[in-house]
Short mmCIF file of C-alpha atoms and ligand atoms in Angstrom, two decimals:
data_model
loop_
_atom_site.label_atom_id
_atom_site.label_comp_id
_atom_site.label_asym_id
_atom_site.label_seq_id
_atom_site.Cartn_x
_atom_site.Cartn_y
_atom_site.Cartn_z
CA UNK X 13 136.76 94.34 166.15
CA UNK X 14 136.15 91.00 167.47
CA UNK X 15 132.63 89.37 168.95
CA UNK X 16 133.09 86.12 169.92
CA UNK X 17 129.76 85.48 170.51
CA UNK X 18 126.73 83.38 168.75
CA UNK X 19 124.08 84.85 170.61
CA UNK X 20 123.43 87.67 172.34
CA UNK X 21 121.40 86.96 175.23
CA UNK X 22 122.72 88.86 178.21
CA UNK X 23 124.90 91.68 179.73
CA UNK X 24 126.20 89.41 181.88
CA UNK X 25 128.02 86.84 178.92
CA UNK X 26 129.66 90.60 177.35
CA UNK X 27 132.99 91.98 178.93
CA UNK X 28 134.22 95.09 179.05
CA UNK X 29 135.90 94.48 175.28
CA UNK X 30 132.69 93.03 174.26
CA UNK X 31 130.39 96.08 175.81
CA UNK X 32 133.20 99.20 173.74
CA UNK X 33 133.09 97.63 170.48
CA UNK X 34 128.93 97.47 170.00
CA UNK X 35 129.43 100.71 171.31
CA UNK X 36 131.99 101.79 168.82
CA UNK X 37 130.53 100.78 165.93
CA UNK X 38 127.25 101.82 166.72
CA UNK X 39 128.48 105.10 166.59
CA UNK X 40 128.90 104.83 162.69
CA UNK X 41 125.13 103.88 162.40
CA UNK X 42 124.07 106.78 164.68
CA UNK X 43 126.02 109.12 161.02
CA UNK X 44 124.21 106.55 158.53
CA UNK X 45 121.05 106.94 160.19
CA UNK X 46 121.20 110.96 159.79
CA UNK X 47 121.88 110.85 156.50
CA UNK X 48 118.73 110.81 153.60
CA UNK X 49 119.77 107.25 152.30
CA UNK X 50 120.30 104.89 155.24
CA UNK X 51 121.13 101.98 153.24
CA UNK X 52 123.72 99.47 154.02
CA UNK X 53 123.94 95.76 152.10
CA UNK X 54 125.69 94.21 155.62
CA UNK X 55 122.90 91.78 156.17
CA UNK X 56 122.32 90.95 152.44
CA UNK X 57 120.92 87.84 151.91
CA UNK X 58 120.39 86.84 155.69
CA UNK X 59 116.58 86.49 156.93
CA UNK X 60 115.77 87.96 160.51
CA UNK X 61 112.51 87.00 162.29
CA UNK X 62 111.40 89.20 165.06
CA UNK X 63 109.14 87.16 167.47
CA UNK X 64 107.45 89.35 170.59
CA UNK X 65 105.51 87.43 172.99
CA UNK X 66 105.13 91.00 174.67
CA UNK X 67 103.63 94.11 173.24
CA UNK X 68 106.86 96.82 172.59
CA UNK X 69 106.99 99.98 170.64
CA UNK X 70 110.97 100.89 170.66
CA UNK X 71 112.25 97.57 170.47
CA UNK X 72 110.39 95.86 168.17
CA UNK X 73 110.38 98.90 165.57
CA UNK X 74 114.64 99.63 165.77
CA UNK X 75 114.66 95.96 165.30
CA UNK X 76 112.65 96.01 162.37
CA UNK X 77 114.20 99.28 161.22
CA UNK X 78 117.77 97.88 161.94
CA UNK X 79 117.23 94.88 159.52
CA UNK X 80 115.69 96.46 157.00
CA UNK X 81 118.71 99.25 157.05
CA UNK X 82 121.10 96.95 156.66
CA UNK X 83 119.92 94.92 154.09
CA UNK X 84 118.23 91.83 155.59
CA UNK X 85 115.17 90.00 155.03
CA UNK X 86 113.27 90.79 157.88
CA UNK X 87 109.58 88.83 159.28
CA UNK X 88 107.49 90.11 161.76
CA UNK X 89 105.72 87.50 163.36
CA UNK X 90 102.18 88.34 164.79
CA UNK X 91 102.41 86.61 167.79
CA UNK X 92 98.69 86.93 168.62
CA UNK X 93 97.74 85.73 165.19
CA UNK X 94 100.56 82.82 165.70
CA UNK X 95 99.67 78.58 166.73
CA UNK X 96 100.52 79.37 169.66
CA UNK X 97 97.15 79.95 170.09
CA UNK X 98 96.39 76.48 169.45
CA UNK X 99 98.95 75.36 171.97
CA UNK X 100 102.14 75.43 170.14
CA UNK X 101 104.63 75.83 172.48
CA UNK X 102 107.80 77.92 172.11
CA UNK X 103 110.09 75.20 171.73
CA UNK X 104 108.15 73.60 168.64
CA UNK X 105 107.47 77.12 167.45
CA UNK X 106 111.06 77.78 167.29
CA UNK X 107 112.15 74.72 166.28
CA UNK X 108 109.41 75.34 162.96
CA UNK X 109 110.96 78.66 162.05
CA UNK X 110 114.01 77.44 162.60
CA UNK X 111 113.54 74.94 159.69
CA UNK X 112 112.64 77.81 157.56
CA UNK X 113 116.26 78.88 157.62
CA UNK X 114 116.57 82.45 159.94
CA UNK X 115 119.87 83.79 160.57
CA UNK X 116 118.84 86.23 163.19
CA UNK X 117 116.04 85.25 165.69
CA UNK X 118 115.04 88.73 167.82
CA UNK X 119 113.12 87.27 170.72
CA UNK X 120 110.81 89.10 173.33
CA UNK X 121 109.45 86.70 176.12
CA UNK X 122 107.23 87.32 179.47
CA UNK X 123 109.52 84.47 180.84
CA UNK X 124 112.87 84.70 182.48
CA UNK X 125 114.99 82.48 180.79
CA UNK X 126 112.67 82.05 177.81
CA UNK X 127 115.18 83.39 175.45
CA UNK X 128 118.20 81.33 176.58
CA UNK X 129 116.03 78.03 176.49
CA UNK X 130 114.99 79.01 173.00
CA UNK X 131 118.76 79.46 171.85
CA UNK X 132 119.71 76.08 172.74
CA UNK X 133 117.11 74.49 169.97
CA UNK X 134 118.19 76.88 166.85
CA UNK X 135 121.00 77.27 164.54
CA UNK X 136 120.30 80.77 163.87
CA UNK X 137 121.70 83.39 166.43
CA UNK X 138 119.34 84.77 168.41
CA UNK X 139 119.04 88.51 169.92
CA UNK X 140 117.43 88.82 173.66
CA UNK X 141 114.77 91.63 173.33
CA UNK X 142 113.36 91.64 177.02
CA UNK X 143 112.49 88.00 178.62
CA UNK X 144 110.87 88.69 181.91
CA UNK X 145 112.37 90.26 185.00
CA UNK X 146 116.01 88.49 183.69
CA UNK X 147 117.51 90.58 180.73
CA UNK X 148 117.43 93.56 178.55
CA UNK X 149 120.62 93.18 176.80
CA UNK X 150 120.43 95.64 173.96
CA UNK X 151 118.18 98.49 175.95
CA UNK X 152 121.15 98.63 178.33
CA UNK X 153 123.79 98.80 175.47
CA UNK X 154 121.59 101.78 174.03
CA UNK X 155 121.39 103.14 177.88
CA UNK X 156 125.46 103.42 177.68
CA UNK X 157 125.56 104.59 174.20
CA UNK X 158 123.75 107.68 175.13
CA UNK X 159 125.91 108.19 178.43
CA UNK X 160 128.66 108.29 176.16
CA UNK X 161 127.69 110.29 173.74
CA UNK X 162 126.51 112.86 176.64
CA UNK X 163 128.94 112.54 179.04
CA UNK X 164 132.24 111.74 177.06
CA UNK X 165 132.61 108.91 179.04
CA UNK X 166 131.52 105.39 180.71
CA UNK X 167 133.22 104.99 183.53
CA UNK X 168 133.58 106.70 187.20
CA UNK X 169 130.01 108.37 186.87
CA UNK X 170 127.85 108.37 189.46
CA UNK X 171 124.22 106.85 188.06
CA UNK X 172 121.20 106.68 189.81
CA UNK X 173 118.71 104.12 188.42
CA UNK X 174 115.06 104.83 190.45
CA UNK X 175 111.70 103.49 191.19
CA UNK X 176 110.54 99.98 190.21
CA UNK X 177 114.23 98.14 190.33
CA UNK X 178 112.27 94.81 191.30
CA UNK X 179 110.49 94.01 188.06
CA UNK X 180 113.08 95.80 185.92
CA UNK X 181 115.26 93.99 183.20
CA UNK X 182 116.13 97.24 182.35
CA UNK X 183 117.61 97.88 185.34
CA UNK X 184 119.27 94.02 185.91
CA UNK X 185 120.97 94.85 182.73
CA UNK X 186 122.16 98.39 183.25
CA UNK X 187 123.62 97.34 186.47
CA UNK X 188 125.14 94.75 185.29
CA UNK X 189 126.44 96.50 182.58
CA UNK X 190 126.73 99.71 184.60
CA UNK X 191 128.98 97.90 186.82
CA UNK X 192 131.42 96.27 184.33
CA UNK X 193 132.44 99.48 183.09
CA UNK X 194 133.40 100.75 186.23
CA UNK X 195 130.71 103.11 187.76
CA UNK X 196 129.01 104.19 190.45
CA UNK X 197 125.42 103.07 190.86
CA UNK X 198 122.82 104.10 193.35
CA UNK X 199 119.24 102.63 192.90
CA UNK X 200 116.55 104.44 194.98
CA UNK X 201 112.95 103.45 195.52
CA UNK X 202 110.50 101.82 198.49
CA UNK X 203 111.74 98.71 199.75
CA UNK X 204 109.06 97.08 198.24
CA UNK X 205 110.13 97.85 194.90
CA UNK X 206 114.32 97.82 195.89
CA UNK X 207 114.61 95.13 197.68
CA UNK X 208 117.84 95.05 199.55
CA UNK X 209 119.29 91.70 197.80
CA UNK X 210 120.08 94.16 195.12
CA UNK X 211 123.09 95.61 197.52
CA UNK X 212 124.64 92.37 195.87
CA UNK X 213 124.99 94.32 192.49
CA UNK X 214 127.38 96.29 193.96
CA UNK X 215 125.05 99.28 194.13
CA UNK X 216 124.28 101.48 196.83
CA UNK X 217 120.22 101.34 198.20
CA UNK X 218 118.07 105.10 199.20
CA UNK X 219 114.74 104.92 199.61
CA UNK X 220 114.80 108.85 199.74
CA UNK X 221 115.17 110.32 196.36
CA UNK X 222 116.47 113.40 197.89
CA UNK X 223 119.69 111.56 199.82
CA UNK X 224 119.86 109.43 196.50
CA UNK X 225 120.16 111.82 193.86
CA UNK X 226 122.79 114.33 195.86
CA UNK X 227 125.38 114.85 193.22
CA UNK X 228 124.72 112.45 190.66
CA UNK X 229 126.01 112.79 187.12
CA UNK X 230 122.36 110.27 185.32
CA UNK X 231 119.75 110.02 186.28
CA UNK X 232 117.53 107.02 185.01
CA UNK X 233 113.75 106.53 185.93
CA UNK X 234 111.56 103.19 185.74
CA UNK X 235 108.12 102.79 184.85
CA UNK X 236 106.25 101.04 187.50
CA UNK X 237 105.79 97.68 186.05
CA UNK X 238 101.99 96.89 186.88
CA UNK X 239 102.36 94.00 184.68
CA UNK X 240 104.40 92.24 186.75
CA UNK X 241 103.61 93.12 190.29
CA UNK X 242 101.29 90.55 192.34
CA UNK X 243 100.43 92.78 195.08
CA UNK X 244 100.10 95.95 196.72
CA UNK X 245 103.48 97.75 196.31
CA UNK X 246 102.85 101.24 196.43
CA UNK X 247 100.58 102.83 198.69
CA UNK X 248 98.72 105.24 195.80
CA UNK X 249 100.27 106.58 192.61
CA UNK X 250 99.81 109.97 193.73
CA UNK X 251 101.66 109.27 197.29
CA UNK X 252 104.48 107.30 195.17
CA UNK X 253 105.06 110.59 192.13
CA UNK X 254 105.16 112.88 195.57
CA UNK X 255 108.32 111.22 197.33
CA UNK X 256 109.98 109.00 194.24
CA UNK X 257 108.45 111.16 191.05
CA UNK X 258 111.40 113.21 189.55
CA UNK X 259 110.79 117.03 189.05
CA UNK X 260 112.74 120.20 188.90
CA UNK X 261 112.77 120.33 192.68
CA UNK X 262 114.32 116.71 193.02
CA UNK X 263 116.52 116.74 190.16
CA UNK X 264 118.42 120.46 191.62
CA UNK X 265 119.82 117.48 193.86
CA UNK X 266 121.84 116.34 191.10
CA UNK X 267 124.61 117.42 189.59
CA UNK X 268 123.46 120.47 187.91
CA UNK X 269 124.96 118.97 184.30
CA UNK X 270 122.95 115.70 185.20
CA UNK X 271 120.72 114.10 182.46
CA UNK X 272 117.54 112.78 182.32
CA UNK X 273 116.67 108.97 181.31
CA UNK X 274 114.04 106.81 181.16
CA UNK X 275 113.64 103.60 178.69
CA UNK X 276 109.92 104.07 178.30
CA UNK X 277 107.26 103.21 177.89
CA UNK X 278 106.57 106.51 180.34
CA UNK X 279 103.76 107.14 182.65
CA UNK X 280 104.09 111.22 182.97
CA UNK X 281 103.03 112.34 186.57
CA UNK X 282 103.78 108.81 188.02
CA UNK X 283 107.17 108.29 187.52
CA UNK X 284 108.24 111.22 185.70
CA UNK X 285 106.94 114.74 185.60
CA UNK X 286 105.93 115.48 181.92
CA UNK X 287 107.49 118.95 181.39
CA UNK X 288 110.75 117.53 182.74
CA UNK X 289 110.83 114.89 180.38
CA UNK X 290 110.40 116.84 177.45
CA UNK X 291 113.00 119.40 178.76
CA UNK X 292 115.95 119.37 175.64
CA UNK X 293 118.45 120.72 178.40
CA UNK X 294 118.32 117.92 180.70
CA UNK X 295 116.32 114.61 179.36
CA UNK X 296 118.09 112.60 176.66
CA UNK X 297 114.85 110.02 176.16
CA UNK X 298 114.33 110.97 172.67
CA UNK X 299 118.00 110.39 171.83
CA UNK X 300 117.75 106.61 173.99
CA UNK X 301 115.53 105.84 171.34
CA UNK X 302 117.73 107.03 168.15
CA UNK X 303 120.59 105.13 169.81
CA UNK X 304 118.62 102.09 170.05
CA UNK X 305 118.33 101.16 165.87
CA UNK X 306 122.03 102.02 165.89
CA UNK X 307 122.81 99.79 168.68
CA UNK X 308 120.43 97.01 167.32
CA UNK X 309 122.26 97.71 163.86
CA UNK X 310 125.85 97.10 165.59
CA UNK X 311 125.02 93.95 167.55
CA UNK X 312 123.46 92.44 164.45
CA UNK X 313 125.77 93.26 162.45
CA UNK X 314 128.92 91.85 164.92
CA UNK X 315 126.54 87.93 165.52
CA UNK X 316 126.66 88.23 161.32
CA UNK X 317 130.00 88.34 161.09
CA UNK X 318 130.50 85.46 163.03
CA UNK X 319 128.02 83.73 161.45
CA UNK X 320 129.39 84.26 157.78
CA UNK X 321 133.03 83.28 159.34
CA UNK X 322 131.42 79.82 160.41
CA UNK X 323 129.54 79.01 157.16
CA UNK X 324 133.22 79.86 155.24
N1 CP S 412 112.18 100.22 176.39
C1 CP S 412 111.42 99.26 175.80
O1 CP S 412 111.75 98.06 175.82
O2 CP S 412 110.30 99.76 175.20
P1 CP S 412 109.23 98.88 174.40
O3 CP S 412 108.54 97.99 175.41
O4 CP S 412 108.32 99.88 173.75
O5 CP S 412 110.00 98.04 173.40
#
């Protein structure tokens, strides 16, 4: 199984190759995460330090879960609590921990293009964990893990990602990784939040959720991204969950074997209706987040490898 890569920082650096064998041996850490003892010694020895600029729930704990599985030293760094505060700025931040030694960096940035600046200054190899709008790296790998698993396949499937495309990495990355392994991909939303540019990706454009979702095999909803947005881009929530919410009545559109994503965090009656995304027959968001400490557990355990190959 061969990696050839220091960093990971985007879909876009991974090739088809690249993309299978995460995949494939993630699928060993989705059996030694079921199991009572989870233990692994694969990271022995090496130090990871998980720096997010940005709150996160999933990402930050199957980091911190993935390290600690396989054996590594892991730091959380409190951000908030960090000199940054004083006006540090990430450069010297980095370049301090990076005198400390790290062998895995996990990096979560508001800034596009934070991470990849940041990789340039260390020796360690650092993990993308959201920077901005840009990149999502490992979310997406997760994203296809679960397709997999739940389709028997990633290719020629006809995905729908819907809602806030604009401010997604989430979405940059699944189309981008969507789209190297040879799918079909539909994003719907208001033009506001699809803007047509993203036609470029290769992807179709709806801004009718009943035209976009006829016959699809996923179906992946985004959070609106409040964070990020600068303006007025939806007319009301309520007006938005009635024409681009997914419920029963939208998702019969589908392909009746079609299954339910989102990456969360999840805003229930915006986006999504609740019910539907607890439904066990057709949403698979509780197993997106068991796939992402196995995923997480794969790609630092491939950027280790190449590590220990260097320092022999
Ligand atoms: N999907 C995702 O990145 O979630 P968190 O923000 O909770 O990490």
């Amino acid at each position: 199984m061969r990696f050839a890569h220091r960093h990971l920082l985007g879909i876009e650096h991974l090739s088809q190759s690249d993309i299978t064998a995460i995949l494939d041996l993630a699928e060993t850490y989705v059996e030694l995460n079921r199991q009572s003892a989870k233990h692994s010694d694969v990271l022995a020895g090496l130090t990871q330090i998980n720096m997010f600029f940005e709150n996160s729930t999933r990402t930050q704990a199957s980091f911190e879960l993935a390290g600690k599985r396989l054996g590594a030293d892991v730091m959380n760094m409190a951000m908030q609590a960090s000199s940054i505060k004083k006006g540090e700025t990430l450069i010297d931040t980095a370049m301090t921990l990076n005198a400390m030694h790290p062998d895995l960096l996990v990096v979560r940035h508001p800034q596009s293009g934070a991470v990849d600046l940041l990789a340039q200054k260390v020796n360690c190899a650092v993990l993308n964990a959201g920077d901005g709008r840009h990149e999502h790296p490992t979310q997406a790998l997760l994203d296809a893990l679960t397709i997999r698993r739940a389709k028997g396949r990633l290719h020629r499937l006809s995905i729908a990602i819907c809602g806030d495309v604009a401010h997604s990495r989430v979405a940059r990355s699944n189309l981008i990784l969507l789209g190297k392994m040879e799918n079909r991909i539909r994003l719907i939303g208001p033009p506001t939040l699809v803007p047509p540019h993203f036609r470029e990706f290769g992807a179709e454009v709806f801004d009718d959720m009943r035209e976009g979702l006829r016959d699809v095999d996923v179906v992946m909803m985004l959070r609106l991204q409040r964070e990020r947005m600068d303006g007025g881009f939806i007319p009301s929530e309520r007006e938005y969950y009635h024409r681009f919410g997914l419920d029963n009545e939208k998702l019969a559109l589908a392909r009746p074997d079609a299954i339910v994503m989102h990456p969360g965090p999840m805003n229930r009656g915006v986006e999504i209706d609740g019910t539907l995304a607890d439904d066990i027959n057709r949403s698979v968001i509780q197993e997106q987040v068991e796939m992402g400490v196995a995923v997480r557990m794969a790609a630092m355990e491939l950027l280790a490898r190449n590590l220990r190959s260097e320092a022999a």
